[in-house]
Amino acid sequence: MSIVTKFSPNFTAGRKNYTPFAIVIHIMDGTLTGTDSWFSNPASKVSAHYGVGQQGEVHQYVKETDSAWHAGRVYTPSWSLIKTSNGQYINPNYYTIGIEHEGKGDTPWSDAMYAASAALIRDIADRWHIPLDRQHVIGHHEIYGAKTCPGTKVDLNKLIALANGNHTTPVNNDDDGDIPQKVKVTGKVTSRSRLNIRSAPDTHKAPVNIVEPGIQLAYDGYVNNGEKINNNSKWYYTEEGSWFWSGGVK
Ligand SMILES: [Zn+2]
């Protein structure tokens, strides 16, 4: 993918030891050219990692290893994976990657913009091992509820499906960090003991929930290439996009 760099002075160096685990979708409420100019202006005090144009252009403003200033304010969040510490929200800029898109909230998205954004999302997810689902690809308003960004025209499920659609390689069981290959088949299992529910098939992710023994859990599918525990790398995922290890259920 061809990416034009237009580095912005508006960012925080590094990520305060956080790793990006979600991608935030924004709408520019303007043009790509206007956004290039706005993000290059130190007085604006805003940026994003990327901007995608209606012709499929991709501009990069901030390195992924640095924190862009795109979603720092939290207000009535609806996102279940929002992080807190001691009752305070942690600045989401430290653990997200932001992508702006050309147009206004009610401007239809071109096929070229969908395709370029999906390819960019896939590449970011590959680099950071981010699951491609609605828990990890979110609209800005899910963090800042007073905004409507990214507007009414983008279908995030379609964007995610396009990003996933490029992953057509078969299921593999190696440990090279590939994005998990989902097998969609629904069913129910029961927790054997206290079971951690996580945001990815990976015990390095902090649990988002813990369920007691003997609780029935519905799954939407599974992968065979999650983190391997006791030689078992099968993990189930739920409709909500959370994960649990198959060894913890019967
Ligand atoms: Zn936004």
mmCIF file of C-alpha atoms and ligand atoms in Angstrom:
data_model
loop_
_atom_site.group_PDB
_atom_site.id
_atom_site.type_symbol
_atom_site.label_atom_id
_atom_site.label_comp_id
_atom_site.label_asym_id
_atom_site.label_seq_id
_atom_site.Cartn_x
_atom_site.Cartn_y
_atom_site.Cartn_z
ATOM 1 C CA MET A 1 0.000 0.000 0.000
ATOM 2 C CA SER A 2 1.274 3.438 -0.861
ATOM 3 C CA ILE A 3 1.372 5.792 2.106
ATOM 4 C CA VAL A 4 2.331 9.459 1.867
ATOM 5 C CA THR A 5 3.895 10.786 5.059
ATOM 6 C CA LYS A 6 2.828 14.237 6.267
ATOM 7 C CA PHE A 7 4.201 14.129 9.773
ATOM 8 C CA SER A 8 2.362 16.219 12.346
ATOM 9 C CA PRO A 9 3.975 17.972 15.340
ATOM 10 C CA ASN A 10 0.881 17.095 17.389
ATOM 11 C CA PHE A 11 1.609 13.872 19.243
ATOM 12 C CA THR A 12 2.982 12.444 22.481
ATOM 13 C CA ALA A 13 6.197 10.501 22.021
ATOM 14 C CA GLY A 14 5.737 6.842 22.926
ATOM 15 C CA ARG A 15 2.709 5.170 24.486
ATOM 16 C CA LYS A 16 3.408 5.191 28.242
ATOM 17 C CA ASN A 17 4.114 1.451 28.078
ATOM 18 C CA TYR A 18 0.716 0.636 26.565
ATOM 19 C CA THR A 19 0.406 -1.364 23.355
ATOM 20 C CA PRO A 20 -2.256 -0.360 20.843
ATOM 21 C CA PHE A 21 -5.067 -2.908 20.894
ATOM 22 C CA ALA A 22 -7.865 -1.049 19.095
ATOM 23 C CA ILE A 23 -8.385 1.112 16.006
ATOM 24 C CA VAL A 24 -10.583 4.219 16.213
ATOM 25 C CA ILE A 25 -12.460 5.283 13.073
ATOM 26 C CA HIS A 26 -13.021 9.024 12.565
ATOM 27 C CA ILE A 27 -14.579 11.288 9.945
ATOM 28 C CA MET A 28 -12.666 14.461 9.053
ATOM 29 C CA ASP A 29 -15.731 16.641 8.666
ATOM 30 C CA GLY A 30 -13.745 18.103 5.782
ATOM 31 C CA THR A 31 -11.253 17.255 3.053
ATOM 32 C CA LEU A 32 -8.011 15.288 3.118
ATOM 33 C CA THR A 33 -6.105 18.422 2.046
ATOM 34 C CA GLY A 34 -7.731 20.458 4.798
ATOM 35 C CA THR A 35 -6.860 17.773 7.346
ATOM 36 C CA ASP A 36 -3.232 17.679 6.141
ATOM 37 C CA SER A 37 -3.051 21.380 6.844
ATOM 38 C CA TRP A 38 -4.929 21.273 10.179
ATOM 39 C CA PHE A 39 -2.759 18.449 11.567
ATOM 40 C CA SER A 40 0.446 20.215 10.454
ATOM 41 C CA ASN A 41 -0.541 23.262 12.508
ATOM 42 C CA PRO A 42 0.770 23.068 16.112
ATOM 43 C CA ALA A 43 -2.052 25.409 17.192
ATOM 44 C CA SER A 44 -4.718 22.826 16.305
ATOM 45 C CA LYS A 45 -3.343 20.432 18.961
ATOM 46 C CA VAL A 46 -4.991 17.513 17.136
ATOM 47 C CA SER A 47 -3.840 14.682 14.892
ATOM 48 C CA ALA A 48 -4.481 11.068 13.972
ATOM 49 C CA HIS A 49 -2.103 8.358 12.829
ATOM 50 C CA TYR A 50 -3.632 8.205 9.363
ATOM 51 C CA GLY A 51 -6.019 9.928 6.989
ATOM 52 C CA VAL A 52 -7.780 8.122 4.149
ATOM 53 C CA GLY A 53 -9.214 10.016 1.150
ATOM 54 C CA GLN A 54 -12.266 9.298 -0.994
ATOM 55 C CA GLN A 55 -9.928 8.314 -3.872
ATOM 56 C CA GLY A 56 -8.178 5.770 -1.640
ATOM 57 C CA GLU A 57 -5.195 7.964 -0.778
ATOM 58 C CA VAL A 58 -3.540 7.172 2.580
ATOM 59 C CA HIS A 59 -1.600 9.845 4.485
ATOM 60 C CA GLN A 60 0.344 9.169 7.666
ATOM 61 C CA TYR A 61 0.668 11.916 10.269
ATOM 62 C CA VAL A 62 1.993 10.149 13.374
ATOM 63 C CA LYS A 63 4.045 6.965 13.833
ATOM 64 C CA GLU A 64 2.115 4.025 15.265
ATOM 65 C CA THR A 65 4.607 3.800 18.135
ATOM 66 C CA ASP A 66 3.680 7.341 19.195
ATOM 67 C CA SER A 67 0.367 8.579 20.613
ATOM 68 C CA ALA A 68 -1.642 10.723 18.187
ATOM 69 C CA TRP A 69 -4.070 13.238 19.652
ATOM 70 C CA HIS A 70 -7.331 11.859 18.263
ATOM 71 C CA ALA A 71 -9.404 10.364 21.104
ATOM 72 C CA GLY A 72 -7.986 11.737 24.342
ATOM 73 C CA ARG A 73 -11.283 12.820 25.877
ATOM 74 C CA VAL A 74 -13.642 10.233 27.363
ATOM 75 C CA TYR A 75 -17.314 11.044 27.913
ATOM 76 C CA THR A 76 -20.162 8.545 28.487
ATOM 77 C CA PRO A 77 -18.229 5.807 26.671
ATOM 78 C CA SER A 78 -20.147 2.827 25.299
ATOM 79 C CA TRP A 79 -16.989 0.843 24.487
ATOM 80 C CA SER A 80 -16.630 -2.145 26.826
ATOM 81 C CA LEU A 81 -12.840 -2.333 26.539
ATOM 82 C CA ILE A 82 -12.184 1.239 27.687
ATOM 83 C CA LYS A 83 -9.365 1.223 30.227
ATOM 84 C CA THR A 84 -9.443 2.716 33.696
ATOM 85 C CA SER A 85 -6.956 2.963 36.525
ATOM 86 C CA ASN A 86 -7.973 3.869 40.079
ATOM 87 C CA GLY A 87 -11.379 4.991 38.850
ATOM 88 C CA GLN A 88 -9.930 7.320 36.220
ATOM 89 C CA TYR A 89 -10.012 6.779 32.490
ATOM 90 C CA ILE A 90 -6.614 6.148 30.963
ATOM 91 C CA ASN A 91 -6.113 8.408 27.942
ATOM 92 C CA PRO A 92 -7.238 6.205 25.002
ATOM 93 C CA ASN A 93 -4.609 7.849 22.781
ATOM 94 C CA TYR A 94 -2.040 5.646 24.504
ATOM 95 C CA TYR A 95 -3.675 2.373 23.498
ATOM 96 C CA THR A 96 -5.426 3.103 20.193
ATOM 97 C CA ILE A 97 -4.551 3.925 16.599
ATOM 98 C CA GLY A 98 -6.669 6.627 14.946
ATOM 99 C CA ILE A 99 -7.703 6.769 11.295
ATOM 100 C CA GLU A 100 -9.463 9.822 9.841
ATOM 101 C CA HIS A 101 -11.627 9.591 6.720
ATOM 102 C CA GLU A 102 -12.449 12.262 4.160
ATOM 103 C CA GLY A 103 -15.903 13.795 4.132
ATOM 104 C CA LYS A 104 -18.635 14.863 6.502
ATOM 105 C CA GLY A 105 -20.694 12.659 8.799
ATOM 106 C CA ASP A 106 -23.395 12.248 6.158
ATOM 107 C CA THR A 107 -21.119 11.913 3.087
ATOM 108 C CA PRO A 108 -21.376 8.421 1.517
ATOM 109 C CA TRP A 109 -18.122 6.461 1.665
ATOM 110 C CA SER A 110 -16.637 5.621 -1.749
ATOM 111 C CA ASP A 111 -15.633 2.029 -2.534
ATOM 112 C CA ALA A 112 -12.050 3.286 -2.852
ATOM 113 C CA MET A 113 -12.096 4.741 0.656
ATOM 114 C CA TYR A 114 -13.582 1.544 2.101
ATOM 115 C CA ALA A 115 -10.962 -0.563 0.321
ATOM 116 C CA ALA A 116 -7.990 1.609 1.331
ATOM 117 C CA SER A 117 -9.163 1.876 4.927
ATOM 118 C CA ALA A 118 -9.748 -1.896 5.128
ATOM 119 C CA ALA A 119 -6.278 -2.637 3.747
ATOM 120 C CA LEU A 120 -4.748 -0.172 6.210
ATOM 121 C CA ILE A 121 -6.714 -1.692 9.109
ATOM 122 C CA ARG A 122 -5.557 -5.175 8.093
ATOM 123 C CA ASP A 123 -1.910 -4.054 8.029
ATOM 124 C CA ILE A 124 -2.205 -2.336 11.434
ATOM 125 C CA ALA A 125 -3.914 -5.420 12.902
ATOM 126 C CA ASP A 126 -1.118 -7.621 11.534
ATOM 127 C CA ARG A 127 1.574 -5.416 13.076
ATOM 128 C CA TRP A 128 -0.047 -5.220 16.519
ATOM 129 C CA HIS A 129 -1.965 -8.526 16.620
ATOM 130 C CA ILE A 130 -5.276 -6.715 16.955
ATOM 131 C CA PRO A 131 -8.397 -8.890 16.449
ATOM 132 C CA LEU A 132 -10.547 -7.612 13.591
ATOM 133 C CA ASP A 133 -13.933 -7.326 15.287
ATOM 134 C CA ARG A 134 -16.282 -4.646 16.614
ATOM 135 C CA GLN A 135 -14.590 -4.605 20.023
ATOM 136 C CA HIS A 136 -11.289 -3.636 18.433
ATOM 137 C CA VAL A 137 -12.412 -1.470 15.506
ATOM 138 C CA ILE A 138 -14.632 1.231 16.960
ATOM 139 C CA GLY A 139 -16.210 4.585 16.155
ATOM 140 C CA HIS A 140 -14.878 7.663 17.929
ATOM 141 C CA HIS A 141 -18.303 8.291 19.537
ATOM 142 C CA GLU A 142 -17.925 5.002 21.449
ATOM 143 C CA ILE A 143 -15.195 6.782 23.452
ATOM 144 C CA TYR A 144 -16.566 10.325 23.362
ATOM 145 C CA GLY A 145 -20.346 9.995 23.524
ATOM 146 C CA ALA A 146 -21.026 13.682 22.885
ATOM 147 C CA LYS A 147 -19.759 13.311 19.311
ATOM 148 C CA THR A 148 -21.367 11.540 16.354
ATOM 149 C CA CYS A 149 -17.977 10.892 14.697
ATOM 150 C CA PRO A 150 -17.557 8.924 12.376
ATOM 151 C CA GLY A 151 -21.108 9.834 11.296
ATOM 152 C CA THR A 152 -23.981 7.916 9.791
ATOM 153 C CA LYS A 153 -22.580 6.652 6.488
ATOM 154 C CA VAL A 154 -19.833 4.242 7.469
ATOM 155 C CA ASP A 155 -20.786 0.633 8.126
ATOM 156 C CA LEU A 156 -18.128 -0.551 10.573
ATOM 157 C CA ASN A 157 -19.171 -4.193 10.171
ATOM 158 C CA LYS A 158 -18.630 -3.899 6.417
ATOM 159 C CA LEU A 159 -15.252 -2.223 6.979
ATOM 160 C CA ILE A 160 -14.205 -5.033 9.327
ATOM 161 C CA ALA A 161 -15.470 -7.704 6.922
ATOM 162 C CA LEU A 162 -13.443 -6.138 4.109
ATOM 163 C CA ALA A 163 -10.357 -6.075 6.334
ATOM 164 C CA ASN A 164 -10.941 -9.711 7.335
ATOM 165 C CA GLY A 165 -11.709 -10.696 3.749
ATOM 166 C CA ASN A 166 -8.109 -10.257 2.827
ATOM 167 C CA HIS A 167 -7.144 -12.958 5.305
ATOM 168 C CA THR A 168 -7.854 -15.976 3.148
ATOM 169 C CA THR A 169 -4.954 -18.131 4.328
ATOM 170 C CA PRO A 170 -6.015 -21.413 5.921
ATOM 171 C CA VAL A 171 -6.088 -22.084 9.640
ATOM 172 C CA ASN A 172 -2.610 -22.671 10.965
ATOM 173 C CA ASN A 173 -1.320 -23.851 14.293
ATOM 174 C CA ASP A 174 2.063 -22.216 14.375
ATOM 175 C CA ASP A 175 3.138 -19.597 16.847
ATOM 176 C CA ASP A 176 4.261 -16.905 14.451
ATOM 177 C CA GLY A 177 1.729 -14.397 15.694
ATOM 178 C CA ASP A 178 -0.627 -14.524 12.726
ATOM 179 C CA ILE A 179 -4.073 -13.020 13.127
ATOM 180 C CA PRO A 180 -6.310 -15.828 14.410
ATOM 181 C CA GLN A 181 -8.247 -17.552 11.625
ATOM 182 C CA LYS A 182 -11.829 -17.790 12.812
ATOM 183 C CA VAL A 183 -13.997 -20.844 12.296
ATOM 184 C CA LYS A 184 -17.607 -19.741 12.648
ATOM 185 C CA VAL A 185 -19.719 -22.350 14.431
ATOM 186 C CA THR A 186 -21.978 -21.550 17.355
ATOM 187 C CA GLY A 187 -22.425 -23.652 20.467
ATOM 188 C CA LYS A 188 -22.431 -23.725 24.260
ATOM 189 C CA VAL A 189 -19.859 -24.876 26.810
ATOM 190 C CA THR A 190 -19.565 -24.719 30.604
ATOM 191 C CA SER A 191 -16.729 -23.215 32.641
ATOM 192 C CA ARG A 192 -14.722 -25.847 34.569
ATOM 193 C CA SER A 193 -13.280 -23.385 37.065
ATOM 194 C CA ARG A 194 -13.041 -19.610 37.393
ATOM 195 C CA LEU A 195 -12.467 -18.556 33.811
ATOM 196 C CA ASN A 196 -10.892 -15.393 32.452
ATOM 197 C CA ILE A 197 -12.670 -13.758 29.538
ATOM 198 C CA ARG A 198 -10.197 -11.766 27.469
ATOM 199 C CA SER A 199 -10.125 -9.261 24.641
ATOM 200 C CA ALA A 200 -7.968 -11.564 22.500
ATOM 201 C CA PRO A 201 -6.901 -15.248 22.462
ATOM 202 C CA ASP A 202 -3.888 -14.285 24.480
ATOM 203 C CA THR A 203 -3.291 -14.413 28.256
ATOM 204 C CA HIS A 204 -1.115 -11.298 28.007
ATOM 205 C CA LYS A 205 -4.348 -9.345 27.566
ATOM 206 C CA ALA A 206 -5.891 -8.357 30.871
ATOM 207 C CA PRO A 207 -9.200 -10.160 31.555
ATOM 208 C CA VAL A 208 -12.278 -8.118 30.648
ATOM 209 C CA ASN A 209 -14.429 -10.381 32.828
ATOM 210 C CA ILE A 210 -14.151 -13.455 35.060
ATOM 211 C CA VAL A 211 -16.898 -16.094 35.231
ATOM 212 C CA GLU A 212 -17.495 -18.550 38.058
ATOM 213 C CA PRO A 213 -17.304 -22.344 37.601
ATOM 214 C CA GLY A 214 -20.341 -24.060 36.098
ATOM 215 C CA ILE A 215 -21.503 -21.106 34.018
ATOM 216 C CA GLN A 216 -22.823 -21.830 30.546
ATOM 217 C CA LEU A 217 -21.136 -19.763 27.834
ATOM 218 C CA ALA A 218 -22.350 -19.323 24.261
ATOM 219 C CA TYR A 219 -19.670 -19.059 21.601
ATOM 220 C CA ASP A 220 -19.838 -17.769 18.052
ATOM 221 C CA GLY A 221 -16.829 -19.701 16.780
ATOM 222 C CA TYR A 222 -13.248 -20.588 17.550
ATOM 223 C CA VAL A 223 -9.651 -20.375 16.371
ATOM 224 C CA ASN A 224 -6.971 -23.056 16.481
ATOM 225 C CA ASN A 225 -4.091 -20.625 16.598
ATOM 226 C CA GLY A 226 -4.605 -18.669 19.794
ATOM 227 C CA GLU A 227 -1.999 -18.696 22.557
ATOM 228 C CA LYS A 228 -0.916 -22.272 23.260
ATOM 229 C CA ILE A 229 -1.534 -23.357 26.885
ATOM 230 C CA ASN A 230 -0.788 -26.962 27.911
ATOM 231 C CA ASN A 231 -0.342 -27.710 24.217
ATOM 232 C CA ASN A 232 -3.864 -26.481 23.456
ATOM 233 C CA SER A 233 -4.222 -23.349 21.288
ATOM 234 C CA LYS A 234 -7.983 -23.541 20.654
ATOM 235 C CA TRP A 235 -9.846 -20.485 21.904
ATOM 236 C CA TYR A 236 -13.538 -19.682 21.609
ATOM 237 C CA TYR A 237 -14.856 -16.234 20.764
ATOM 238 C CA THR A 238 -18.256 -14.793 21.639
ATOM 239 C CA GLU A 239 -20.721 -12.709 19.712
ATOM 240 C CA GLU A 240 -19.429 -9.681 21.656
ATOM 241 C CA GLY A 241 -15.877 -10.302 20.461
ATOM 242 C CA SER A 242 -14.398 -11.581 23.730
ATOM 243 C CA TRP A 243 -12.365 -14.782 24.070
ATOM 244 C CA PHE A 244 -11.815 -17.732 26.396
ATOM 245 C CA TRP A 245 -9.458 -20.717 26.270
ATOM 246 C CA SER A 246 -11.056 -24.057 25.360
ATOM 247 C CA GLY A 247 -9.111 -25.843 28.116
ATOM 248 C CA GLY A 248 -11.090 -23.900 30.716
ATOM 249 C CA VAL A 249 -14.473 -25.258 29.585
ATOM 250 C CA LYS A 250 -16.213 -28.594 29.052
HETATM 251 ZN ZN ZN B 1 -13.385 11.631 15.627
#
